[in-house]
CSV table of C-alpha atoms in Angstrom, one decimal:
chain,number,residue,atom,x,y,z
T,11,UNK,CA,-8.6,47.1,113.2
T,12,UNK,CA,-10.7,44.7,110.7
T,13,UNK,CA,-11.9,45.6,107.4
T,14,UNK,CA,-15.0,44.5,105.6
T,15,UNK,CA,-16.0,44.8,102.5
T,16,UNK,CA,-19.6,44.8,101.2
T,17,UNK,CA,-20.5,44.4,97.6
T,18,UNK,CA,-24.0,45.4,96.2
T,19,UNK,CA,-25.1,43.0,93.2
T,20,UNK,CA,-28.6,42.3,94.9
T,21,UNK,CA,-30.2,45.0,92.1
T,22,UNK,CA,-32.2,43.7,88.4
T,23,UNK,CA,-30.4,45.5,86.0
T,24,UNK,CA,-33.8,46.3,84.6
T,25,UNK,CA,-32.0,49.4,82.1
T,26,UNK,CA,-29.2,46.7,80.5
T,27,UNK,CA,-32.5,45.5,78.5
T,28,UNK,CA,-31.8,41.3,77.2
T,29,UNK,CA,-28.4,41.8,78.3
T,30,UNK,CA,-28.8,40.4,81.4
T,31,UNK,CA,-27.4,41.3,84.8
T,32,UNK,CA,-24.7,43.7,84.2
T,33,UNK,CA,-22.6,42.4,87.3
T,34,UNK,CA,-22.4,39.5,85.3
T,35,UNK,CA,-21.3,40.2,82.1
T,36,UNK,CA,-18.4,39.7,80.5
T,37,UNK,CA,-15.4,42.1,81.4
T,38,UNK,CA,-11.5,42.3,80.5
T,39,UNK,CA,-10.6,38.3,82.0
T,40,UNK,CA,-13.7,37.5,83.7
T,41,UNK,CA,-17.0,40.0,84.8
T,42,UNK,CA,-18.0,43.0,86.2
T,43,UNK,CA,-18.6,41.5,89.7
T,44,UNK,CA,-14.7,39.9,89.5
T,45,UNK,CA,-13.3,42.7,88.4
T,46,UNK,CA,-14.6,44.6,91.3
T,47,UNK,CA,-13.7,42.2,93.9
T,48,UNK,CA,-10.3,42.1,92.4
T,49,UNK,CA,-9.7,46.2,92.8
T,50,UNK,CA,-10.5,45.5,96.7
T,51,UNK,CA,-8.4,42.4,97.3
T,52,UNK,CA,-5.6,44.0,95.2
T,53,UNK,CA,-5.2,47.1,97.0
T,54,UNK,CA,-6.0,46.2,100.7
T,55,UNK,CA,-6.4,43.0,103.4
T,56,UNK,CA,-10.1,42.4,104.3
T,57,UNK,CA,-11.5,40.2,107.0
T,58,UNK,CA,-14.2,39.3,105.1
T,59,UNK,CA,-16.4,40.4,101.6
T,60,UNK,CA,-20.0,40.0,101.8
T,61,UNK,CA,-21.7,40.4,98.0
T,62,UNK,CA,-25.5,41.1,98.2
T,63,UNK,CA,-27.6,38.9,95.3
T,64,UNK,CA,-31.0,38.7,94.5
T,65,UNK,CA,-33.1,35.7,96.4
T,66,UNK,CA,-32.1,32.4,94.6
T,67,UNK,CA,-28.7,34.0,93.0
T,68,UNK,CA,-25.4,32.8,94.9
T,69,UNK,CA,-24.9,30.1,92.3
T,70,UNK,CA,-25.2,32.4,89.4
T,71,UNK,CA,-22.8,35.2,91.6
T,72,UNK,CA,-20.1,32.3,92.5
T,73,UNK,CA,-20.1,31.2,88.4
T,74,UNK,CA,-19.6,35.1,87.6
T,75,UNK,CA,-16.5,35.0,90.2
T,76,UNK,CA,-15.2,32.0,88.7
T,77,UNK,CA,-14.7,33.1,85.1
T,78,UNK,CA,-11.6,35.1,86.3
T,79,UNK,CA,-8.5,32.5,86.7
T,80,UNK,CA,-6.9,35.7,88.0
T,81,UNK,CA,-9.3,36.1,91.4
T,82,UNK,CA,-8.5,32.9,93.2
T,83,UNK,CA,-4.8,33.6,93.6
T,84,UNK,CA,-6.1,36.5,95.9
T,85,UNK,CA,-8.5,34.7,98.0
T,86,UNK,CA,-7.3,33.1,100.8
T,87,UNK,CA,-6.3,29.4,100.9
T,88,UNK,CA,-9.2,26.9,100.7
T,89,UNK,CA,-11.8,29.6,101.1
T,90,UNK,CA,-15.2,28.9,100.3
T,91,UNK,CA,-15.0,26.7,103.2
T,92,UNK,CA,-16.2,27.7,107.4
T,93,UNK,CA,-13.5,28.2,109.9
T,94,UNK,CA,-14.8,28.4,112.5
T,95,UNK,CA,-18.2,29.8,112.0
T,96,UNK,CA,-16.2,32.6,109.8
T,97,UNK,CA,-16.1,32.5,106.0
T,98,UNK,CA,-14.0,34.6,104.2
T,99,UNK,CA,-16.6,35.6,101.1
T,100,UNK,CA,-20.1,35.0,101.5
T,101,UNK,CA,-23.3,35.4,99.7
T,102,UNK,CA,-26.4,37.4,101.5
T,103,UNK,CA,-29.7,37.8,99.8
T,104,UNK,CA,-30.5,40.9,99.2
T,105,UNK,CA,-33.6,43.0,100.4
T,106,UNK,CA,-36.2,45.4,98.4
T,107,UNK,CA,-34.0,48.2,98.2
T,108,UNK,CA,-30.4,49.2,98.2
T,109,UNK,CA,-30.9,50.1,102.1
T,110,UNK,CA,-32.5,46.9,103.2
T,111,UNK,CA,-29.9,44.6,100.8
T,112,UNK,CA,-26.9,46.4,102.6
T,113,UNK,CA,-28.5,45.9,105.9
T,114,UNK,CA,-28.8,42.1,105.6
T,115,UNK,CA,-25.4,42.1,104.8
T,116,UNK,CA,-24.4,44.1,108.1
T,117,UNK,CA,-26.4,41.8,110.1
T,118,UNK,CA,-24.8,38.9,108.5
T,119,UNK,CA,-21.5,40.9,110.0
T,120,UNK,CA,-22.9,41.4,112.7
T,121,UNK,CA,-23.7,37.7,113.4
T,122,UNK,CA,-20.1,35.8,112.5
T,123,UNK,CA,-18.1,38.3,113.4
T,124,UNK,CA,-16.8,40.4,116.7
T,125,UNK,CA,-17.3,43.8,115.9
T,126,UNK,CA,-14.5,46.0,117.4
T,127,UNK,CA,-14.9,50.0,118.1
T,128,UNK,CA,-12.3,50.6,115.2
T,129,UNK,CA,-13.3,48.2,112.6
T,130,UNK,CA,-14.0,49.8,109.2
T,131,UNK,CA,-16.7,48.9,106.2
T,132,UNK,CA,-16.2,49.7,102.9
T,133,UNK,CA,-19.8,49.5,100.6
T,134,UNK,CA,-19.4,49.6,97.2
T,135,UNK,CA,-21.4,49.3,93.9
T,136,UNK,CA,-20.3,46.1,92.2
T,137,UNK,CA,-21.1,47.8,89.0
T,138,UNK,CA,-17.7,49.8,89.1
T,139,UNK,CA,-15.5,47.8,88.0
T,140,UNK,CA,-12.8,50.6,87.3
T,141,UNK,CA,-12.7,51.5,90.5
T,142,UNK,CA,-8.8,52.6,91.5
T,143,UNK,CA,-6.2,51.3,93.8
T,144,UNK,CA,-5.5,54.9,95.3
T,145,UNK,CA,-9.3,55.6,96.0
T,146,UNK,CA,-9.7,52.6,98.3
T,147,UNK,CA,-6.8,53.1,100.0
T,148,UNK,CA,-7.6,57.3,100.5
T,149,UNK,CA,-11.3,55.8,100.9
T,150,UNK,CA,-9.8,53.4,104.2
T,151,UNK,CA,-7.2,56.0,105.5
T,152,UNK,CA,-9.5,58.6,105.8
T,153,UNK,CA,-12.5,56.8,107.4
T,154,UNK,CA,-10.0,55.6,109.8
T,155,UNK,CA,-9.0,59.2,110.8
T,156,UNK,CA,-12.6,60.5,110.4
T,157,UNK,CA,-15.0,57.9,110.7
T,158,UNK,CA,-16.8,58.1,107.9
T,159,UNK,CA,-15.3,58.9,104.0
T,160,UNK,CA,-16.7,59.1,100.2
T,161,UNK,CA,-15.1,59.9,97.1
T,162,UNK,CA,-16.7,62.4,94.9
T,163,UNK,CA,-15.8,64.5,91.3
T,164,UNK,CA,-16.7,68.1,90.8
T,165,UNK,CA,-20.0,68.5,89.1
T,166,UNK,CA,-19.5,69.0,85.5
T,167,UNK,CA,-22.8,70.3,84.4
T,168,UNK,CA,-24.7,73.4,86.2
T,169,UNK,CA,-27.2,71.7,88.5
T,170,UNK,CA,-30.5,72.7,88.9
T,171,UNK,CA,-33.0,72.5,91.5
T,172,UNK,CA,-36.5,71.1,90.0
T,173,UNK,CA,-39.9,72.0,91.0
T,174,UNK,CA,-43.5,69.6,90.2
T,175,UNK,CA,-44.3,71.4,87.4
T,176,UNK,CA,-41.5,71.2,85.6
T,177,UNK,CA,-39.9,74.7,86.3
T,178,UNK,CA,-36.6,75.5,87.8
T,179,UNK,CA,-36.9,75.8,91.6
T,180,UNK,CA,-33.4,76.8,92.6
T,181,UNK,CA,-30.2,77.7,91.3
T,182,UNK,CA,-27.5,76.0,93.0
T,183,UNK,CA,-23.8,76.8,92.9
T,184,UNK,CA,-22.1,74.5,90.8
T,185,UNK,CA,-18.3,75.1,93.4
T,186,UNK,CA,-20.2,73.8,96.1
T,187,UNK,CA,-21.6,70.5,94.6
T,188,UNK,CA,-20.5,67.4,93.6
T,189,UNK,CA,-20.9,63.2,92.7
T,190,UNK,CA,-20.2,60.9,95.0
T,191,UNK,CA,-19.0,57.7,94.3
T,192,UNK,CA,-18.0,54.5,96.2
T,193,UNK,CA,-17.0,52.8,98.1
T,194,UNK,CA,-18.3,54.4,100.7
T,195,UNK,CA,-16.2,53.8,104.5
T,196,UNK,CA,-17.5,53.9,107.7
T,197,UNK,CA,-16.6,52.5,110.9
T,198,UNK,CA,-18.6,49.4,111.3
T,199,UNK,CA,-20.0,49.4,115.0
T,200,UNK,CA,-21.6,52.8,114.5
T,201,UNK,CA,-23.0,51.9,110.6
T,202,UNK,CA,-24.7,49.1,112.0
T,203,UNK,CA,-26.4,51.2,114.3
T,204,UNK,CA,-27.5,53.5,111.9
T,205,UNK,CA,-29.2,51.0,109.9
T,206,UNK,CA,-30.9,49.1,112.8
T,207,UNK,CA,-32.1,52.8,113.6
T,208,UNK,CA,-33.4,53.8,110.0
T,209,UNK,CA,-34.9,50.4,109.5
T,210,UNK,CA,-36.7,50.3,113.2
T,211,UNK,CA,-38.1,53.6,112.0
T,212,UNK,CA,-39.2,52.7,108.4
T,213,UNK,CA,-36.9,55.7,106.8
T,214,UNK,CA,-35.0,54.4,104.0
T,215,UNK,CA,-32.6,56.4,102.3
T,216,UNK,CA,-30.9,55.7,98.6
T,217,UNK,CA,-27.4,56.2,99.8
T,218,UNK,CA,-25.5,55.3,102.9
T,219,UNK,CA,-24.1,58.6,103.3
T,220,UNK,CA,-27.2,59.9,104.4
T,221,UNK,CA,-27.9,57.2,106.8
T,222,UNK,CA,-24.9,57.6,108.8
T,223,UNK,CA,-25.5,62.0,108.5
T,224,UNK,CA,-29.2,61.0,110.2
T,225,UNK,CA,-28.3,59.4,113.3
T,226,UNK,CA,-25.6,61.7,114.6
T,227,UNK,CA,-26.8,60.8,118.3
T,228,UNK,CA,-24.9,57.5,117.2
T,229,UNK,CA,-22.0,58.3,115.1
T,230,UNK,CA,-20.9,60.8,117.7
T,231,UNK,CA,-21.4,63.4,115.2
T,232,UNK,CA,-19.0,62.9,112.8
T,233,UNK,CA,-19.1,64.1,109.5
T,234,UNK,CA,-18.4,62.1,106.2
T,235,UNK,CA,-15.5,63.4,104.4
T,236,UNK,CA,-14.7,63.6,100.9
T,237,UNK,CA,-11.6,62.2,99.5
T,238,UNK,CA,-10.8,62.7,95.5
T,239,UNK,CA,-12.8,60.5,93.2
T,240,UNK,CA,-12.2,59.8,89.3
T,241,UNK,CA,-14.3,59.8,86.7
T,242,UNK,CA,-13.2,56.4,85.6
T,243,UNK,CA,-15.0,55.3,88.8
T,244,UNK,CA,-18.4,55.3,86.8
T,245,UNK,CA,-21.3,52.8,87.3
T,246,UNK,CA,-22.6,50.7,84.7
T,247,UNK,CA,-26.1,51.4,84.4
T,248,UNK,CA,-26.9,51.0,80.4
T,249,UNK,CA,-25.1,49.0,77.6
T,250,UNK,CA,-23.5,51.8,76.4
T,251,UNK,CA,-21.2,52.3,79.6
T,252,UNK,CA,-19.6,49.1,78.9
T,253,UNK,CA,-18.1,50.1,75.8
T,254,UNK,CA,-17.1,53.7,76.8
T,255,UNK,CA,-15.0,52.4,80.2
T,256,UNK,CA,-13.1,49.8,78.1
T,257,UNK,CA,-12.1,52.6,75.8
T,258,UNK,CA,-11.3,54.8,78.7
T,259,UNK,CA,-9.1,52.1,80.3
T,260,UNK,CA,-7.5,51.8,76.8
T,261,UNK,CA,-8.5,47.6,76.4
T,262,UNK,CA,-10.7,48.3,73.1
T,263,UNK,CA,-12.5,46.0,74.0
T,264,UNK,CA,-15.8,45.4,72.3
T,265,UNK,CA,-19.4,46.2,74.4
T,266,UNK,CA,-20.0,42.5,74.0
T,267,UNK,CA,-17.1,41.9,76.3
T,268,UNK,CA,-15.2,39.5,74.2
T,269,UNK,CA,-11.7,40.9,73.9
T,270,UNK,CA,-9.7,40.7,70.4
T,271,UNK,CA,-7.5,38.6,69.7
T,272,UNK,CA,-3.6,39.5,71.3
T,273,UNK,CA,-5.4,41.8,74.0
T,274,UNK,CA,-3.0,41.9,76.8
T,275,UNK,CA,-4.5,41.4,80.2
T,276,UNK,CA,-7.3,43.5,82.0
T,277,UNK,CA,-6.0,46.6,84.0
T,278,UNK,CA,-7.3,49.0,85.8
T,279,UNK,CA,-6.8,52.7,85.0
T,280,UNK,CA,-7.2,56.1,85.6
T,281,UNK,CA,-7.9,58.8,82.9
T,282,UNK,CA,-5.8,61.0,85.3
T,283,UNK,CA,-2.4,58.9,84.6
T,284,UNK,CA,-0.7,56.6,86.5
T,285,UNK,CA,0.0,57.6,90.2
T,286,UNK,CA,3.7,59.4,91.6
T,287,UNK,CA,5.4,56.9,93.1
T,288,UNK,CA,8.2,57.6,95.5
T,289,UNK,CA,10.6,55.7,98.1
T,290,UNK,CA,12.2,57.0,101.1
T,291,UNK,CA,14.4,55.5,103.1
T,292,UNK,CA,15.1,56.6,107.0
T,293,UNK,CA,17.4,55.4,109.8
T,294,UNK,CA,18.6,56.1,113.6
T,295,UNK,CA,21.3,55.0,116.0
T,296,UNK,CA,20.8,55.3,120.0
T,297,UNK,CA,23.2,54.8,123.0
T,298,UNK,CA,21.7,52.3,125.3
T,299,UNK,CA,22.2,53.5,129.2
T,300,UNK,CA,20.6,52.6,132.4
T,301,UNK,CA,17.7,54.4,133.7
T,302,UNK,CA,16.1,55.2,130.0
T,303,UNK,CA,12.7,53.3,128.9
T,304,UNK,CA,13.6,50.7,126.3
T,305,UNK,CA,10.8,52.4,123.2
T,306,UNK,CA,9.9,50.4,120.2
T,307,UNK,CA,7.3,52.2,117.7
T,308,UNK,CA,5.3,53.6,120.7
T,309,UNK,CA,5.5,50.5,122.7
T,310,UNK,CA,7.7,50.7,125.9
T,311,UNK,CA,9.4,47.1,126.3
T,312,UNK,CA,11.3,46.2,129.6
T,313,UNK,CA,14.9,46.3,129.0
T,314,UNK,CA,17.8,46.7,131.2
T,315,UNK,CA,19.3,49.6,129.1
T,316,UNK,CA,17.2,52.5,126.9
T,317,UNK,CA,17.8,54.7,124.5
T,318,UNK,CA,20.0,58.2,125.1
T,319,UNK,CA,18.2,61.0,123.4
T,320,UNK,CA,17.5,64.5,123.6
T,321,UNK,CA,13.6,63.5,122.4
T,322,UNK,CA,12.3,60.0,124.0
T,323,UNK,CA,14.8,58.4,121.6
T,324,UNK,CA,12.2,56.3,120.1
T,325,UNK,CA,14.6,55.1,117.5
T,326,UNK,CA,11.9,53.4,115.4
T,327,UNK,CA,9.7,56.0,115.4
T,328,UNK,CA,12.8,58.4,114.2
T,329,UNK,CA,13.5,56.3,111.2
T,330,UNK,CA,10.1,55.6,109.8
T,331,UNK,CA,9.8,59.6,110.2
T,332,UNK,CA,13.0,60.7,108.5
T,333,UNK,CA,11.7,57.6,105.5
T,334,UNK,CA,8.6,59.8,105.1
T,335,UNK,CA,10.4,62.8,105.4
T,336,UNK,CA,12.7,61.8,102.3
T,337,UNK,CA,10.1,60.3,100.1
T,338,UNK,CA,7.9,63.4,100.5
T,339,UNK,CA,11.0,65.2,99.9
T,340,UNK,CA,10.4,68.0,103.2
T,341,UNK,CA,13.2,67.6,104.3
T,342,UNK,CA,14.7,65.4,107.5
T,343,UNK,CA,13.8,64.5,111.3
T,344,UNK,CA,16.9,67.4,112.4
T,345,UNK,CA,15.7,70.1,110.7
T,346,UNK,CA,11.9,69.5,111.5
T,347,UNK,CA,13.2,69.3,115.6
T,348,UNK,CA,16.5,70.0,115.8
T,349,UNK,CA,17.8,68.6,118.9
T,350,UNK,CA,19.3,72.2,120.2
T,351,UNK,CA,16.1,73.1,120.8
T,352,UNK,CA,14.9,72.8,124.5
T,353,UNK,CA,11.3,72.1,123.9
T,354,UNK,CA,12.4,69.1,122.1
T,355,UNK,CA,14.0,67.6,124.9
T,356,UNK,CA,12.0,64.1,126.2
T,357,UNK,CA,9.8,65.3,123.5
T,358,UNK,CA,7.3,62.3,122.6
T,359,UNK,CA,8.6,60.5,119.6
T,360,UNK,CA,4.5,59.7,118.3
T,361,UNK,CA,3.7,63.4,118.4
T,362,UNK,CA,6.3,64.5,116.1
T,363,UNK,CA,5.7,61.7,113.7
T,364,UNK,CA,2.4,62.6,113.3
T,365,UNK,CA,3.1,66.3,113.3
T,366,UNK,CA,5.6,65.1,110.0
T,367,UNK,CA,3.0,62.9,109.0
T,368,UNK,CA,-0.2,65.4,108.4
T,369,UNK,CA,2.1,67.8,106.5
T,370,UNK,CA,3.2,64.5,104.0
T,371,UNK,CA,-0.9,63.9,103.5
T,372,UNK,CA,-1.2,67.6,103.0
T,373,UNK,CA,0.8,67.8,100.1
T,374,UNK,CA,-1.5,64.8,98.7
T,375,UNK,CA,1.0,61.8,99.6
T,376,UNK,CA,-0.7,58.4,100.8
T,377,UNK,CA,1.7,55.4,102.6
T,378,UNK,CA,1.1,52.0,100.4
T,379,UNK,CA,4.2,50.4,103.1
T,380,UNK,CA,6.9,50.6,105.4
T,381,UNK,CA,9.0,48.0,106.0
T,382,UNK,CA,11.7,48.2,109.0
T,383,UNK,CA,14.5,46.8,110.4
T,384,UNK,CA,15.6,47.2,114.2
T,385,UNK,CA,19.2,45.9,115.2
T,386,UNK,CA,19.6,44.9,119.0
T,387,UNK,CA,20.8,41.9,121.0
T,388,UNK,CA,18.1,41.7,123.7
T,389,UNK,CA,15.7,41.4,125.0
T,390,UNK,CA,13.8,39.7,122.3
T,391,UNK,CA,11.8,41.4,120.2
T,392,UNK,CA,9.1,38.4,118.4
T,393,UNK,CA,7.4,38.7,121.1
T,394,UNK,CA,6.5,42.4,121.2
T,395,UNK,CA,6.6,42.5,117.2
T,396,UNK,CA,2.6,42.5,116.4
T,397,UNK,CA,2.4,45.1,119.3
T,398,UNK,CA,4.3,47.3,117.9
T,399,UNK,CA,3.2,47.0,114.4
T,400,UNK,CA,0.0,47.8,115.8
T,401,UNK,CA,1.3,50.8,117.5
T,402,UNK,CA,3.1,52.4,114.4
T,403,UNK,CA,-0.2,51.6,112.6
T,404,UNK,CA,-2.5,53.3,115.1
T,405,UNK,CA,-0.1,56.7,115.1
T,406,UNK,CA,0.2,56.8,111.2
T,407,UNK,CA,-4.1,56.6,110.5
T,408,UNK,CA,-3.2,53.6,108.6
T,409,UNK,CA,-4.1,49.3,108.5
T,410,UNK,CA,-1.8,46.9,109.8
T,411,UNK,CA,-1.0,45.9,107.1
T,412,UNK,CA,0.9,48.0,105.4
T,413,UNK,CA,3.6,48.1,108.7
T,414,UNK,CA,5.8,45.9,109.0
T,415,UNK,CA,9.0,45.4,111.4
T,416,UNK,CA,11.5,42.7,112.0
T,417,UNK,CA,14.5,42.6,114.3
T,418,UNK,CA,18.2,40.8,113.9
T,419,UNK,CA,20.9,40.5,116.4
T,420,UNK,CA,24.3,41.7,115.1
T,421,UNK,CA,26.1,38.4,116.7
T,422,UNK,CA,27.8,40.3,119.3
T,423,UNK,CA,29.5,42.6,116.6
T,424,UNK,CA,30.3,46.2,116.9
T,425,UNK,CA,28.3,48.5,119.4
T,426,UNK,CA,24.6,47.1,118.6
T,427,UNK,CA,26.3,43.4,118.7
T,428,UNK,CA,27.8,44.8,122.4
T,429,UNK,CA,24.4,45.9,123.5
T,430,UNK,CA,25.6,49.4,124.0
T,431,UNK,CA,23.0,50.6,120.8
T,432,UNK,CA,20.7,49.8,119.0
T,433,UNK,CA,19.5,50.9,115.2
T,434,UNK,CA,16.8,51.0,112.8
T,435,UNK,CA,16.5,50.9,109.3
T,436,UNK,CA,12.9,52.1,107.7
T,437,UNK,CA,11.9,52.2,103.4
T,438,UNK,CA,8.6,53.4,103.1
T,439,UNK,CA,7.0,53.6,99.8
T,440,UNK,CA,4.3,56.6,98.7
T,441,UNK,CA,2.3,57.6,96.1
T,442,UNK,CA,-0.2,60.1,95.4
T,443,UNK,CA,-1.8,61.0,92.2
C-alpha cells in the first residue's frame, strides 16, 4: 500500500483582509502551510505530497516551506530533485474551485505514479495547522479498513434548516449531525474515478465527501466513515483564528505570528490532553517437526521442519497478539483460545489475531508500532522479511510501516540454536485518546 497526501493552498484568502495568504503566514517556527506538512510527515510515511497553489505561486509556496529549519529533516534525502520521473513533493496549480484544484492534483498522481487497488489519499486543508497525530493515523487506518474515512466533532449549536425567505425550514436533530473535518481518506484508484466522473459531468461539489458518496457505481458502494475529530483541528479562515489556536495550543503567541522571546518550540496539541500511551510486550516458543508448514506472520516459508501446535502455530502471529493483548490490557492469547479447546485445533493463526485485534480498536486503542524478533537457524529469513511485514500489515488494517520484523540465529545454542524451535519476541506500542 502507498500513501499520498494532497494539500489544498490553491484558495485567495480573500476573508484574511491585507494580511495576505493565510497558508503563508507566520506560525510557531515557520507558516501555516509547514506546519501542516509537518503534522503529516510526523505521524505517517507518504509516497508522495502534492500541495495545490494558485497559477504562478510554487515559488512563493516553496519560500513558505522553507522558513521552517525543522521540515527538511523530514523530507527525504535530496528531494526537490526527479528520480525517475517521481518527485517526492510537488507543486500543482490549482483550478477555479476546491473540486477542480484537487482534481489536477489527482491527475498529476495519476500521471507519475502506478496507482495500486489499495493505495490510500489523504486531502487536507492546509489551513489546519493543528491538525493531530492520532487523527491522521485513525484517519489512514480506517480508510484502509473501509475505504473511505473523515473526522468530524458533534455539533455544538442547534442547526437549522433555512428557507429563501429567511424563515426556518426544518428542524434538524442536533445527535444526528455533525462537522467534518480533514483530512479526508479515500482509497486512491476509486477517488480518481470519482472525480473524472463529476468533472465529465460538470457537477462540482464543495467537499470530497460528497464526491465519492455520488458515484457509488465506482466506489463499490462504500460508505465514508467517521472517525473522532477535535476541535483544535479548526481552519483558519479570518485573522482572528490565528490568535485563538496559538492560545489553545498554549504558545501565546501573538496573531502577528512573531513568538516572544524564550518561547519554546512549536507543538502540536489537543485541548483534549495528551493521548494514553501504552506498551505491550508478547512472545511464543514452537517445536519444529517434520510434516508441519514452516508459518511466518501469515506467510508459509519452505522449511524442512514447522511449528507443533494445537492452532497453525504461527508463532509470530501468537506473539504480536499476546503484545496487543497486554498493552490493551484484555487479557492473553490462552485465555482468548485456550488450547483445550477442540475448535482451536489447526485454527488459523490471522483469524484470531484479528478477532483480538477488533476488540483492542473497540475499546478506542490505535497501533503506532510493533517491532519483532524471530529466533531460528534456517532457512533464512531476509529474504522473506518484507513479505511478511507486508502480511502482518495487511491482517492488522495498518501501513507497512509501522511493522517491523527481524530474525537472528542463536549460534547453534540451546533448542532454537539446535533447530528443534523456534521463538518470537513482539513490543507493540498503542495509544488512544
Amino acid at each position: 500500500m502507498s500513501l499520498f497526501l494532497v494539500l489544498t493552498a490553491a484558495g485567495s484568502s480573500s476573508r484574511m483582509g491585507q494580511m495576505g495568504k493565510k497558508e503563508y503566514l507566520p506560525l510557531g517556527g515557520g507558516t501555516v502551510l509547514s506546519q501542516s506538512l509537518k503534522a503529516f510527515l510526523e505521524a505517517a510515511h507518504f509516497t508522495a505530497v502534492v500541495i495545490t497553489v494558485p497559477a504562478g505561486g510554487e515559488g512563493e509556496a516553496q519560500a513558505a516551506l522553507s522558513k521552517d529549519g525543522e521540515l527538511e529533516g523530514l523530507l527525504p534525502a535530496g528531494d526537490a530533485g526527479n528520480r525517475e520521473n517521481q518527485t517526492f513533493l510537488a507543486f500543482v496549480e490549482g483550478g477555479s474551485s476546491r473540486q477542480s484544484s484537487i482534481y489536477n492534483a489527482l491527475a498529476f498522481l495519476k500521471g507519475r505514479y502506478a496507482i495500486g487497488g489499495g493505495d490510500v489519499v489523504l486531502v487536507h486543508d492546509a489551513a489546519r495547522p493543528y491538525v493531530t497525530t492520532e487523527i491522521i493515523q485513525d484517519c489512514i487506518a480506517c480508510t484502509v479498513e473501509h475505504g473511505a474515512a473523515v473526522p468530524a466533532i458533534p455539533a455544538v449549536d442547534t442547526q437549522k434548516e433555512i428557507s429563501p425567505d429567511a424563515t426556518i425550514a426544518r428542524h434538524l436533530d442536533r445527535e444526528k449531525l455533525a462537522a467534518v473535518q480533514t483530512p479526508q481518506g479515500f482509497l486512491l484508484a476509486p477517488f480518481i474515478l470519482c472525480h473524472e466522473q463529476a468533472r465529465s459531468e460538470g457537477l462540482d461539489f464543495t467537499d470530497d465527501t460528497r464526491v465519492w458518496d455520488f458515484y457509488p457505481q465506482l466506489t463499490g458502494g462504500k460508505k465514508v466513515h467517521i472517525v473522532k475529530g477535535d476541535i483544535v483541528n479548526k481552519k483558519i479562515t479570518y485573522p482572528s483564528d490565528l490568535a485563538t489556536l496559538d492560545d489553545r495550543a498554549g504558545r501565546g503567541v501573538p496573531s502577528d505570528g512573531n513568538a516572544p522571546t524564550g518561547t519554546p518550540p512549536f507543538k502540536r496539541q489537543s485541548t483534549a490532553g495528551q493521548p494514553e500511551i501504552r506498551i505491550g510486550m508478547g512472545t511464543d516458543l514452537h517445536k519444529l517437526v517434520e510434516g508441519r508448514r514452516f508459518l511466518l506472520g501469515g506467510v508459509e516459508i519452505p522449511a524442512e521442519k514447522g511449528e507443533l501446535g494445537h492452532s497453525d502455530a504461527d508463532v509470530l502471529l501468537h506473539a504480536i497478539t499476546d503484545a496487543l493483548l497486554g498493552a490493551s490490557g484484555l487479557g492473553d492469547i490462552g485465555s482468548y483460545f485456550p488450547p483445550e479447546e477442540a475448535k482451536w485445533k489447526d485454527a488459523d493463526s490471522s483469524l484470531l489475531i484479528k478477532q483480538v485485534w477488533e476488540d483492542v480498536k473497540k475499546e478506542g486503542w490505535s497501533l503506532v508500532n510493533l517491532d519483532c524478533v524471530l529466533e531460528f537457524e534456517r532457512p533464512k529469513f531476509l529474504p522473506w522479511r518484507e513479505k511478511v511485514i507486508s502480511s502482518v500489515a495487511t491482517i492488522l488494517g495498518v501501513d507497512e510501516s509501522r511493522v517491523f520484523v527481524k530474525a537472528k540465529t542463536n549460534e547453534g545454542l540451546d533448542a532454537v540454536g539446535s533447530s528443534l524451535a523456534v521463538k518470537a519476541y513482539c513490543v507493540c506500542l498503542l495509544s488512544r485518546p
